[in-house]
Coordinates of N, CA and C in Angstrom, one line a residue:
M1 N -89.6 -101.9 109.4 CA -88.8 -101.6 110.2 C -88.3 -100.2 109.4
Q2 N -88.0 -98.7 109.7 CA -87.2 -98.1 108.8 C -86.1 -97.5 109.1
I3 N -85.2 -97.7 109.1 CA -84.1 -97.7 109.8 C -82.9 -96.8 108.7
V4 N -82.5 -96.1 109.9 CA -81.3 -94.6 108.6 C -80.2 -95.0 109.2
I5 N -79.1 -94.9 108.7 CA -77.5 -95.2 108.9 C -77.2 -93.5 109.0
I6 N -76.6 -93.2 110.0 CA -75.7 -91.9 109.7 C -74.3 -91.9 110.3
G7 N -73.5 -91.1 108.7 CA -72.3 -91.1 109.2 C -72.1 -91.3 107.7
S8 N -70.6 -91.1 106.9 CA -70.2 -91.5 105.4 C -68.9 -92.1 105.5
G9 N -68.8 -92.5 106.9 CA -67.0 -93.0 107.1 C -67.1 -94.6 106.5
N10 N -66.1 -95.3 106.9 CA -65.5 -96.3 106.8 C -66.9 -97.2 107.8
V11 N -67.2 -97.2 108.8 CA -68.3 -98.1 109.6 C -69.5 -98.0 108.9
A12 N -69.9 -96.7 108.5 CA -71.5 -96.5 107.6 C -71.6 -97.0 106.3
Y13 N -70.5 -97.0 105.3 CA -70.2 -97.6 104.6 C -70.3 -99.3 104.5
H14 N -69.7 -100.0 105.6 CA -70.0 -101.2 105.5 C -71.3 -101.8 106.4
M15 N -71.7 -100.9 107.2 CA -72.7 -100.9 107.9 C -73.7 -100.9 106.8
A16 N -73.9 -100.1 106.1 CA -75.2 -100.0 104.9 C -74.4 -101.4 103.6
K17 N -73.5 -101.6 103.5 CA -73.6 -102.7 102.6 C -73.7 -104.1 102.7
A18 N -73.1 -104.4 104.3 CA -73.6 -105.6 105.0 C -75.3 -105.5 104.8
F19 N -76.1 -105.0 105.5 CA -77.0 -104.7 105.4 C -77.4 -104.8 104.1
S20 N -77.3 -104.3 103.0 CA -78.1 -104.3 101.4 C -77.8 -105.3 101.1
L21 N -76.7 -106.1 101.4 CA -76.3 -107.4 101.0 C -77.4 -108.7 101.8
K22 N -77.8 -107.7 102.9 CA -78.4 -109.6 103.7 C -80.3 -108.7 103.5
G23 N -80.5 -107.9 102.5 CA -81.9 -107.8 102.1 C -82.6 -107.0 103.0
I24 N -81.8 -105.9 103.7 CA -82.0 -105.5 104.8 C -82.1 -103.8 104.4
S25 N -83.4 -103.5 104.0 CA -83.9 -102.1 103.7 C -83.7 -100.7 104.5
L26 N -83.0 -100.3 103.8 CA -82.6 -98.6 104.4 C -83.2 -97.5 103.9
A27 N -84.0 -96.5 105.1 CA -84.7 -95.6 104.0 C -83.6 -94.4 103.7
Q28 N -82.7 -94.4 104.3 CA -82.0 -93.5 103.9 C -80.4 -93.6 105.1
I29 N -79.2 -92.9 104.3 CA -78.0 -92.4 104.4 C -77.7 -91.3 104.8
F30 N -77.4 -90.6 106.3 CA -77.8 -89.5 106.2 C -76.0 -88.8 106.7
G31 N -75.3 -87.9 106.4 CA -74.5 -87.3 106.8 C -74.3 -86.1 106.6
R32 N -72.5 -85.8 106.7 CA -72.5 -84.0 106.2 C -71.8 -84.0 105.3
N33 N -71.1 -85.2 105.1 CA -70.1 -85.6 103.6 C -70.9 -86.1 102.5
E34 N -71.3 -84.7 101.4 CA -72.2 -85.0 100.3 C -71.6 -86.2 99.4
K35 N -70.4 -85.6 99.3 CA -69.5 -86.4 98.1 C -69.1 -88.1 98.4
E36 N -68.8 -87.9 100.3 CA -68.9 -89.6 100.2 C -70.6 -90.4 99.9
L37 N -71.8 -89.6 100.8 CA -72.8 -90.3 100.6 C -73.0 -90.3 99.5
S38 N -73.0 -89.1 98.2 CA -73.6 -89.8 96.8 C -72.7 -91.3 96.5
K39 N -71.2 -91.5 97.1 CA -70.6 -92.5 96.4 C -71.3 -94.2 96.9
I40 N -71.5 -93.6 98.5 CA -72.4 -94.7 98.9 C -74.0 -95.5 98.4
S41 N -74.6 -93.8 98.1 CA -75.6 -94.1 97.7 C -76.0 -94.7 96.5
E42 N -75.0 -94.6 95.3 CA -74.9 -94.7 93.5 C -74.4 -95.9 94.0
E43 N -73.4 -96.9 95.0 CA -73.1 -98.0 94.6 C -74.3 -99.2 95.0
L44 N -74.7 -98.4 96.3 CA -75.7 -99.7 96.8 C -77.6 -99.2 97.2
N45 N -77.6 -97.8 95.9 CA -78.5 -97.9 95.6 C -79.6 -97.5 97.0
I46 N -79.1 -96.5 97.8 CA -79.8 -96.2 99.0 C -80.4 -94.6 99.2
P47 N -80.9 -94.0 99.6 CA -81.1 -92.8 99.3 C -80.4 -92.0 100.6
Y48 N -79.6 -91.1 99.8 CA -79.2 -90.0 100.8 C -79.5 -88.6 100.9
S49 N -78.5 -87.9 102.2 CA -79.0 -86.3 102.4 C -78.4 -86.0 103.2
A50 N -77.6 -84.6 103.1 CA -76.5 -84.0 103.9 C -77.6 -82.8 104.4
K51 N -78.8 -82.8 104.4 CA -79.5 -81.7 104.6 C -80.5 -82.3 105.8
H52 N -81.3 -83.4 105.3 CA -82.8 -83.7 105.8 C -82.9 -85.1 106.2
L53 N -83.2 -84.6 107.7 CA -82.9 -86.5 108.2 C -84.3 -86.9 108.4
E54 N -84.0 -88.7 107.6 CA -85.5 -88.7 107.5 C -86.2 -89.4 109.1
D55 N -87.5 -89.6 108.7 CA -87.8 -90.6 109.8 C -87.9 -91.5 110.2
A56 N -87.7 -92.3 111.2 CA -87.4 -93.7 110.8 C -87.4 -93.9 112.4
D57 N -87.9 -95.4 112.9 CA -87.5 -96.4 113.5 C -86.2 -96.6 114.9
L58 N -85.6 -96.5 113.9 CA -83.8 -97.2 114.2 C -82.7 -95.9 113.0
Y59 N -82.1 -95.6 113.8 CA -80.9 -94.7 113.3 C -79.7 -95.6 114.2
I60 N -79.3 -95.6 113.1 CA -77.5 -96.3 113.6 C -76.2 -94.9 113.8
I61 N -75.6 -94.5 114.2 CA -74.8 -93.6 114.5 C -73.4 -94.0 113.7
C62 N -73.0 -93.8 112.7 CA -71.6 -94.3 112.8 C -70.6 -93.3 112.1
V63 N -70.2 -92.4 113.2 CA -69.4 -91.7 113.2 C -68.5 -91.8 114.6
S64 N -67.2 -90.9 114.2 CA -66.1 -90.9 115.4 C -67.1 -90.9 117.0
D65 N -66.3 -90.9 118.0 CA -66.2 -91.0 119.0 C -66.5 -89.1 119.7
N66 N -66.0 -88.9 118.9 CA -66.0 -87.4 119.3 C -67.2 -86.5 119.3
S67 N -67.8 -87.3 117.4 CA -68.9 -86.5 117.1 C -70.3 -87.2 118.0
V68 N -70.4 -88.8 118.1 CA -71.4 -89.1 118.5 C -72.5 -88.0 119.0
G69 N -72.3 -87.7 120.3 CA -72.8 -87.1 121.3 C -73.9 -85.6 120.8
E70 N -72.7 -85.0 119.7 CA -73.4 -83.8 119.0 C -74.5 -84.4 117.8
V71 N -73.9 -85.4 117.2 CA -74.9 -86.0 116.4 C -76.3 -86.2 117.0
S72 N -75.8 -87.0 117.8 CA -77.1 -87.4 118.2 C -78.3 -86.8 118.3
K73 N -77.9 -85.8 118.9 CA -78.8 -84.1 119.1 C -79.6 -83.5 117.7
L74 N -79.2 -84.5 116.7 CA -79.6 -84.6 115.6 C -81.8 -84.7 115.3
I75 N -81.6 -86.1 116.3 CA -82.4 -87.0 116.5 C -83.5 -85.7 116.5
T76 N -84.9 -85.4 116.6 CA -85.7 -85.0 117.9 C -87.4 -86.1 118.1
K77 N -87.0 -86.9 117.3 CA -87.7 -87.7 117.6 C -87.7 -88.9 118.8
Q78 N -88.8 -88.8 119.7 CA -89.1 -89.6 120.4 C -89.1 -91.0 120.9
D79 N -90.3 -91.6 119.9 CA -90.7 -92.5 119.8 C -89.9 -93.8 119.1
C80 N -88.7 -93.8 119.0 CA -87.8 -94.4 118.0 C -86.2 -95.0 119.7
L81 N -85.8 -96.0 118.4 CA -84.9 -96.4 119.6 C -83.0 -95.9 118.3
V82 N -82.5 -95.2 119.0 CA -80.8 -94.9 118.7 C -80.0 -95.9 119.0
A83 N -78.9 -96.1 118.1 CA -77.6 -96.9 119.1 C -76.7 -96.2 117.9
H84 N -75.6 -96.4 118.7 CA -74.0 -95.8 118.6 C -73.3 -97.2 118.0
T85 N -72.1 -97.0 117.1 CA -71.3 -97.9 117.0 C -70.0 -98.2 117.4
S86 N -69.8 -97.4 118.4 CA -68.7 -97.1 119.4 C -68.3 -98.5 120.3
G87 N -66.5 -98.4 120.2 CA -66.8 -100.0 121.0 C -66.4 -99.2 122.4
S88 N -66.5 -98.2 123.4 CA -65.4 -97.2 124.0 C -67.0 -96.2 124.7
L89 N -68.0 -95.9 124.2 CA -68.9 -95.4 124.9 C -70.0 -95.8 125.3
P90 N -70.4 -95.1 126.6 CA -71.8 -95.7 126.7 C -72.8 -95.2 126.1
K91 N -73.7 -96.1 125.8 CA -75.1 -95.4 125.4 C -75.5 -94.2 126.2
E92 N -75.2 -94.0 127.3 CA -75.7 -92.2 127.6 C -75.4 -91.5 126.9
A93 N -73.6 -91.7 126.4 CA -73.3 -90.8 125.3 C -74.4 -89.8 123.8
L94 N -75.5 -90.5 124.3 CA -76.7 -90.4 123.2 C -77.3 -89.6 124.0
H95 N -77.4 -88.1 123.0 CA -78.4 -86.8 123.7 C -79.8 -87.0 123.0
G96 N -80.8 -87.7 123.7 CA -82.0 -87.1 123.1 C -83.1 -87.9 123.8
E97 N -84.3 -87.8 123.9 CA -85.8 -88.3 124.5 C -85.9 -89.8 124.3
Y98 N -85.4 -90.1 123.4 CA -85.4 -91.6 122.6 C -85.1 -92.6 123.3
R99 N -85.4 -93.9 122.8 CA -84.6 -95.2 123.7 C -83.0 -95.2 123.1
K100 N -81.9 -95.8 123.8 CA -81.1 -95.9 123.7 C -80.1 -97.0 123.4
A101 N -79.2 -97.6 122.4 CA -78.2 -98.5 122.4 C -76.8 -98.1 122.2
S102 N -76.3 -99.7 121.8 CA -75.0 -99.4 121.8 C -75.0 -101.0 120.4
F103 N -74.8 -100.8 119.6 CA -74.4 -101.6 118.1 C -73.3 -101.8 117.8
Y104 N -72.4 -102.4 118.3 CA -70.9 -102.3 118.2 C -70.4 -103.5 117.2
P105 N -69.8 -103.7 116.1 CA -69.3 -104.3 115.9 C -67.8 -104.7 115.4
L106 N -67.3 -105.8 115.9 CA -65.9 -105.7 116.6 C -64.9 -105.9 114.9
Q107 N -64.7 -105.2 114.1 CA -63.9 -105.1 113.0 C -63.1 -103.9 112.8
T108 N -61.7 -103.9 112.2 CA -61.3 -103.1 111.3 C -62.1 -102.7 109.8
F109 N -62.4 -101.5 109.9 CA -63.2 -100.8 108.5 C -62.5 -100.1 107.7
S110 N -62.0 -100.8 106.3 CA -61.3 -99.9 105.4 C -62.6 -100.1 104.5
K111 N -63.5 -98.8 103.4 CA -63.9 -98.9 102.6 C -63.3 -99.4 101.2
S112 N -62.2 -99.7 101.1 CA -61.1 -100.7 99.9 C -61.1 -102.0 100.0
K113 N -61.8 -102.5 101.2 CA -61.2 -103.5 101.6 C -62.7 -104.5 101.6
E114 N -62.7 -106.0 101.4 CA -64.1 -106.3 101.1 C -64.0 -106.7 102.6
L115 N -65.2 -107.6 103.2 CA -65.3 -108.4 104.6 C -66.5 -109.4 104.6
E116 N -65.9 -110.5 105.2 CA -67.0 -111.6 105.4 C -67.9 -111.1 106.5
Y117 N -69.3 -109.9 106.5 CA -69.8 -109.8 107.4 C -70.8 -110.8 108.3
E118 N -70.7 -112.4 107.7 CA -71.3 -113.0 108.3 C -69.9 -113.6 109.7
K119 N -69.1 -113.0 109.5 CA -68.1 -113.3 110.9 C -67.3 -112.0 112.0
I120 N -68.0 -111.6 111.4 CA -68.3 -109.8 112.2 C -69.0 -110.2 113.4
P121 N -68.1 -110.4 114.9 CA -69.2 -109.9 115.8 C -69.8 -108.8 116.0
F122 N -71.0 -108.9 116.9 CA -71.7 -107.6 117.2 C -72.0 -108.0 118.5
F123 N -72.4 -106.7 118.8 CA -72.2 -106.6 121.0 C -73.2 -105.4 121.3
I124 N -74.3 -105.6 121.5 CA -75.5 -105.1 121.8 C -75.8 -104.8 123.3
E125 N -76.3 -103.4 123.3 CA -76.6 -103.2 124.9 C -77.6 -102.5 124.5
T126 N -78.8 -102.6 125.0 CA -80.4 -101.5 124.8 C -80.7 -100.9 126.8
E127 N -81.9 -100.9 126.7 CA -82.4 -100.5 127.7 C -83.6 -101.5 127.8
N128 N -84.1 -101.8 127.5 CA -84.8 -103.0 127.3 C -85.2 -104.3 126.5
E129 N -85.7 -105.2 127.5 CA -85.4 -106.4 126.4 C -86.1 -106.5 124.9
E130 N -87.2 -105.7 125.1 CA -87.5 -105.9 123.7 C -87.1 -105.0 122.7
D131 N -85.7 -104.1 122.6 CA -84.9 -103.3 121.6 C -84.0 -104.3 121.9
T132 N -83.7 -104.6 123.2 CA -82.2 -106.3 122.7 C -83.1 -106.9 121.9
K133 N -83.8 -107.3 122.0 CA -84.9 -108.7 120.8 C -84.1 -108.1 119.5
T134 N -84.9 -106.7 119.2 CA -84.9 -105.5 117.6 C -83.4 -106.2 117.3
L135 N -82.8 -105.5 118.0 CA -81.3 -105.5 117.3 C -80.2 -106.9 117.2
F136 N -80.8 -107.8 118.2 CA -80.3 -109.1 118.1 C -80.5 -109.7 117.2
E137 N -82.0 -109.4 116.7 CA -82.8 -110.1 115.5 C -82.0 -109.4 114.3
L138 N -82.1 -108.2 114.2 CA -81.5 -107.6 113.0 C -79.7 -108.1 113.0
A139 N -78.6 -108.0 113.5 CA -77.8 -108.1 113.7 C -77.4 -109.6 113.0
S140 N -78.6 -110.5 114.1 CA -77.9 -112.0 113.2 C -78.1 -112.1 111.6
R141 N -79.0 -111.3 111.0 CA -79.3 -111.4 109.6 C -77.7 -111.1 109.0
V142 N -76.9 -110.4 109.8 CA -75.8 -110.0 109.3 C -74.9 -111.2 110.0
S143 N -74.5 -111.2 110.9 CA -73.6 -111.9 111.0 C -74.2 -113.4 112.1
E144 N -73.1 -114.0 112.3 CA -73.6 -115.2 113.0 C -72.8 -115.3 114.4
N145 N -72.1 -114.4 114.9 CA -71.9 -114.1 115.9 C -72.4 -112.5 116.8
V146 N -73.6 -112.8 117.4 CA -74.1 -111.8 118.2 C -73.7 -112.0 120.0
M147 N -74.0 -111.3 120.5 CA -74.1 -111.3 122.0 C -74.2 -109.9 123.0
E148 N -75.1 -110.1 124.3 CA -74.9 -108.8 124.5 C -73.8 -108.9 125.5
S149 N -73.9 -107.5 125.5 CA -72.4 -106.9 126.4 C -72.9 -105.7 127.3
T150 N -72.4 -105.3 128.2 CA -72.5 -104.4 128.8 C -72.0 -102.9 128.4
H151 N -71.9 -102.2 128.5 CA -71.0 -101.1 128.9 C -69.3 -101.6 129.4
E152 N -69.5 -101.9 130.8 CA -67.9 -102.0 131.4 C -67.5 -103.2 130.5
K153 N -68.3 -104.4 130.0 CA -67.4 -105.0 129.4 C -67.2 -105.0 127.7
R154 N -68.0 -104.2 127.4 CA -67.5 -103.6 126.1 C -66.1 -102.9 125.6
K155 N -65.9 -101.9 127.3 CA -64.6 -101.4 126.9 C -63.3 -102.4 127.0
Y156 N -63.6 -103.2 127.5 CA -62.2 -104.0 127.4 C -62.4 -104.8 126.4
I157 N -63.5 -105.2 125.7 CA -63.4 -106.0 124.6 C -62.8 -105.0 123.1
H158 N -63.2 -103.6 123.6 CA -62.5 -102.9 123.0 C -60.6 -102.9 123.1
L159 N -60.8 -102.1 124.2 CA -58.8 -102.0 124.5 C -58.5 -103.6 124.0
T160 N -59.3 -104.7 124.4 CA -58.4 -106.2 123.2 C -58.5 -105.8 121.9
A161 N -59.1 -105.1 121.4 CA -59.0 -104.6 120.2 C -58.1 -104.0 119.5
V162 N -57.7 -102.7 120.2 CA -56.8 -102.1 119.6 C -55.4 -102.7 120.0
F163 N -55.0 -103.6 121.3 CA -53.9 -104.6 121.0 C -53.6 -105.5 120.4
A164 N -54.5 -106.3 119.7 CA -54.5 -107.3 118.5 C -54.4 -107.1 117.4
C165 N -55.4 -105.3 117.4 CA -55.2 -104.8 115.7 C -54.6 -104.1 115.4
N166 N -54.6 -102.5 116.5 CA -54.5 -100.8 115.6 C -53.0 -100.9 116.2
F167 N -52.3 -102.1 117.3 CA -51.2 -102.1 118.0 C -50.1 -103.1 116.7
V168 N -50.7 -104.0 116.3 CA -49.6 -104.8 115.2 C -50.0 -104.7 114.0
N169 N -51.0 -103.0 113.4 CA -51.1 -103.2 112.4 C -49.9 -101.9 112.4
H170 N -49.5 -101.3 113.3 CA -48.4 -100.6 113.8 C -47.2 -100.9 113.2
L171 N -47.1 -102.0 114.0 CA -45.7 -102.8 113.9 C -45.4 -103.1 112.6
F172 N -46.6 -103.1 112.1 CA -46.1 -103.6 110.4 C -46.1 -102.7 109.5
S173 N -46.0 -101.2 110.0 CA -46.0 -100.4 109.3 C -44.6 -99.6 109.9
R174 N -43.9 -99.9 111.1 CA -43.0 -99.9 111.7 C -41.9 -101.0 110.7
A175 N -42.0 -102.3 110.6 CA -41.5 -103.4 109.9 C -41.3 -102.9 108.5
K176 N -42.0 -102.2 107.5 CA -42.3 -101.6 106.5 C -41.6 -100.9 106.2
E177 N -40.8 -100.0 107.3 CA -39.7 -98.5 107.4 C -38.6 -99.0 107.4
I178 N -38.1 -100.8 108.1 CA -36.8 -101.2 107.8 C -36.6 -101.7 107.0
S179 N -37.5 -102.4 106.3 CA -37.5 -103.3 105.2 C -37.3 -102.5 103.5
D180 N -38.2 -100.9 103.8 CA -38.0 -100.1 102.5 C -36.8 -99.3 102.7
S181 N -36.4 -99.2 104.3 CA -35.1 -98.4 104.2 C -33.6 -99.8 103.7
Q182 N -33.8 -100.6 103.2 CA -33.2 -101.6 102.9 C -33.1 -102.1 101.8
E183 N -34.4 -101.4 101.1 CA -35.0 -102.0 99.8 C -35.5 -103.6 99.4
I184 N -35.8 -104.1 100.2 CA -36.2 -105.3 100.4 C -38.0 -105.2 100.5
P185 N -38.3 -105.8 99.6 CA -40.1 -105.9 99.2 C -41.0 -106.1 100.5
F186 N -41.7 -105.1 101.1 CA -42.3 -105.8 102.2 C -42.9 -107.0 102.0
E187 N -43.6 -107.2 100.4 CA -44.6 -108.1 100.2 C -43.7 -109.6 100.2
Y188 N -42.3 -110.1 100.6 CA -41.7 -111.2 101.0 C -42.0 -111.4 102.5
F189 N -42.3 -110.3 103.2 CA -42.9 -111.2 104.4 C -44.2 -110.9 104.5
L190 N -44.8 -110.8 103.8 CA -46.3 -111.3 103.9 C -46.8 -112.7 104.2
P191 N -46.0 -113.7 104.1 CA -46.5 -115.1 104.6 C -45.7 -115.5 105.8
L192 N -44.9 -114.9 106.1 CA -44.5 -114.6 107.4 C -45.7 -114.4 108.4
I193 N -46.3 -113.4 107.8 CA -47.3 -112.5 108.8 C -48.8 -112.8 108.5
D194 N -48.9 -114.0 107.3 CA -50.5 -114.7 107.2 C -49.8 -116.2 108.0
E195 N -48.9 -117.0 108.5 CA -48.6 -117.8 109.2 C -48.6 -117.4 110.3
T196 N -47.7 -116.3 111.1 CA -47.9 -116.0 112.5 C -49.7 -115.9 112.6
V197 N -50.7 -115.0 111.9 CA -52.1 -114.8 112.5 C -52.7 -116.0 112.2
Q198 N -52.5 -116.9 111.6 CA -53.1 -118.0 111.0 C -53.1 -119.0 112.3
K199 N -51.5 -119.3 112.9 CA -51.2 -120.2 113.8 C -52.2 -120.0 115.1
I200 N -52.8 -118.5 115.2 CA -53.5 -118.2 116.6 C -55.1 -118.9 116.8
H201 N -55.2 -119.3 115.3 CA -56.5 -120.1 115.4 C -56.2 -121.1 115.8
E202 N -54.7 -122.1 116.0 CA -54.6 -122.9 116.1 C -54.7 -123.6 117.9
I203 N -53.0 -122.3 117.8 CA -52.5 -122.3 119.2 C -52.9 -120.6 120.0
E204 N -52.7 -121.3 121.6 CA -53.1 -119.6 122.3 C -51.8 -119.2 122.3
P205 N -51.8 -118.1 121.8 CA -51.2 -116.9 121.6 C -49.3 -117.1 121.7
K206 N -49.9 -117.2 123.0 CA -48.2 -117.1 124.5 C -47.0 -118.9 123.7
M207 N -48.3 -119.8 123.4 CA -47.6 -120.7 123.0 C -47.1 -120.8 121.7
A208 N -47.3 -119.9 121.0 CA -46.9 -120.0 119.5 C -45.8 -118.4 119.5
Q209 N -45.7 -118.1 120.7 CA -44.8 -117.1 120.4 C -43.0 -117.8 120.3
T210 N -42.5 -117.0 119.1 CA -41.1 -117.6 118.9 C -40.1 -116.3 118.7
G211 N -39.0 -116.9 118.5 CA -38.2 -115.1 118.2 C -37.0 -115.1 119.6
P212 N -35.7 -114.2 119.2 CA -34.8 -113.8 120.0 C -35.3 -113.8 121.4
A213 N -36.4 -112.7 121.6 CA -36.8 -113.3 123.1 C -37.1 -114.0 123.7
V214 N -37.8 -114.4 123.4 CA -38.2 -116.3 124.2 C -37.2 -116.7 124.2
R215 N -36.1 -116.9 123.0 CA -35.1 -117.4 123.4 C -34.5 -117.1 124.3
N216 N -34.3 -116.0 124.6 CA -33.4 -115.0 125.4 C -32.4 -115.2 124.8
D217 N -32.3 -114.7 123.4 CA -30.9 -114.6 122.6 C -30.5 -113.2 122.9
L218 N -29.7 -113.4 123.9 CA -29.3 -111.7 124.1 C -27.6 -111.3 122.6
R219 N -27.7 -112.2 122.1 CA -26.4 -111.9 121.3 C -27.2 -111.0 119.9
V220 N -28.3 -112.0 119.6 CA -29.0 -111.3 118.9 C -30.1 -110.1 118.7
L221 N -30.6 -110.1 120.2 CA -31.1 -109.1 120.8 C -30.0 -107.6 120.7
E222 N -29.1 -107.8 121.2 CA -28.1 -106.6 120.9 C -27.4 -106.3 119.4
L223 N -27.4 -106.9 119.0 CA -26.9 -106.8 117.2 C -28.4 -105.8 116.7
H224 N -29.6 -106.4 116.9 CA -30.8 -105.7 116.4 C -31.0 -104.1 117.1
E225 N -30.8 -103.9 118.1 CA -30.6 -102.9 119.1 C -29.7 -101.9 118.1
Q226 N -28.3 -102.5 117.7 CA -27.4 -101.4 117.1 C -27.4 -101.1 115.6
L227 N -29.1 -102.7 114.9 CA -28.9 -101.9 113.3 C -30.2 -100.4 113.4
L228 N -30.9 -100.7 114.8 CA -32.3 -99.8 114.4 C -31.8 -97.8 114.8
R229 N -31.5 -97.2 113.5 CA -31.0 -95.4 113.7 C -32.7 -94.9 114.7
N230 N -33.3 -95.4 113.9 CA -35.1 -94.8 114.2 C -35.5 -95.0 116.3
E231 N -35.1 -93.7 116.8 CA -34.9 -94.4 118.0 C -36.8 -94.8 119.1
E232 N -37.4 -94.1 118.6 CA -39.2 -94.3 118.2 C -39.0 -96.2 118.2
S233 N -38.4 -96.5 116.9 CA -38.4 -98.0 116.6 C -37.2 -98.9 117.7
L234 N -36.3 -98.1 118.0 CA -35.4 -99.2 119.0 C -36.1 -98.8 119.9
T235 N -37.0 -97.7 120.8 CA -37.7 -98.0 121.8 C -39.0 -99.0 121.9
I236 N -39.4 -99.4 120.9 CA -40.2 -100.0 120.9 C -40.0 -101.4 120.7
Y237 N -38.8 -102.0 119.4 CA -38.2 -103.1 120.4 C -38.0 -103.1 121.2
K238 N -36.9 -102.3 122.2 CA -37.0 -102.8 123.3 C -37.9 -102.9 124.4
T239 N -38.9 -102.6 124.5 CA -40.0 -102.5 125.3 C -41.0 -103.5 124.9
M240 N -40.9 -104.0 123.5 CA -41.6 -105.3 123.7 C -40.8 -106.5 123.8
N241 N -39.5 -106.8 123.5 CA -38.5 -107.9 124.1 C -38.7 -107.5 125.8
H242 N -38.5 -106.8 126.3 CA -38.9 -106.8 127.6 C -40.4 -107.3 128.1
S243 N -41.1 -107.1 127.5 CA -42.4 -107.6 127.6 C -42.6 -109.1 127.5
I244 N -41.9 -109.0 126.2 CA -42.1 -111.1 126.3 C -41.1 -111.8 127.5
Q245 N -39.9 -110.7 127.8 CA -39.3 -111.5 128.8 C -39.9 -111.6 129.6
K246 N -40.4 -110.7 130.4 CA -41.2 -110.4 131.5 C -41.9 -112.0 131.2
M247 N -43.2 -112.0 130.1 CA -44.4 -113.2 130.2 C -44.3 -113.9 130.6
Y248 N -42.6 -114.5 130.0 CA -41.8 -115.9 130.0 C -40.9 -116.0 131.1
E249 N -40.8 -114.9 131.7 CA -39.9 -114.9 133.2 C -38.6 -115.3 132.9
L250 N -37.8 -114.7 131.8 CA -37.1 -114.8 131.7 C -36.0 -113.6 131.8

């Protein structure tokens, strides 16, 4: 099966790398950023182009949600399968006479960070059983966790991921602002962060909650509010504590 990956960003890079490491041949990686395509091509030994899109049986579109529709129009072949990697878009966001699918890897991707691809869950949605089988077998060569998912379910998977990943990372950034303001190395907090994440592998998150809000320690909560000079951080602090207290009915 001839496979082409479209895109040159984080997801495209990691999909190409995952396939390469698992011995899945790629006919091409295609995109508009020739500089990034060249880097990926050189590292993974995959042909690339920013001008000519190769003929393929499967095209996997790894671009931003806002670009999926326009990029999908570049594929004029009809007898092929086209899948996007978006967590929020329906497969109908693809514009063409080809067969449409979703091939969603549930992970946060950065080119500079190594990943254990076999642990990344893949969620698949297609228009027919044969294409489901094709994508299921392909994903299973990369990952130990592959399942079918409707668009409706995938929207909630993506929403959960935003809470569990994007929001948490933003809190890390805000925490670092506070530690930087007091010249406290943020590295000192990494063991705490690691233990917090590791703990929910063994304990349900709600049961693992600690801190002044769940203890209803009003003295500490008030003290912290007085220390926060940044209005956004203060708003986040109050909102998070209110949410925690509401969850535990304090």
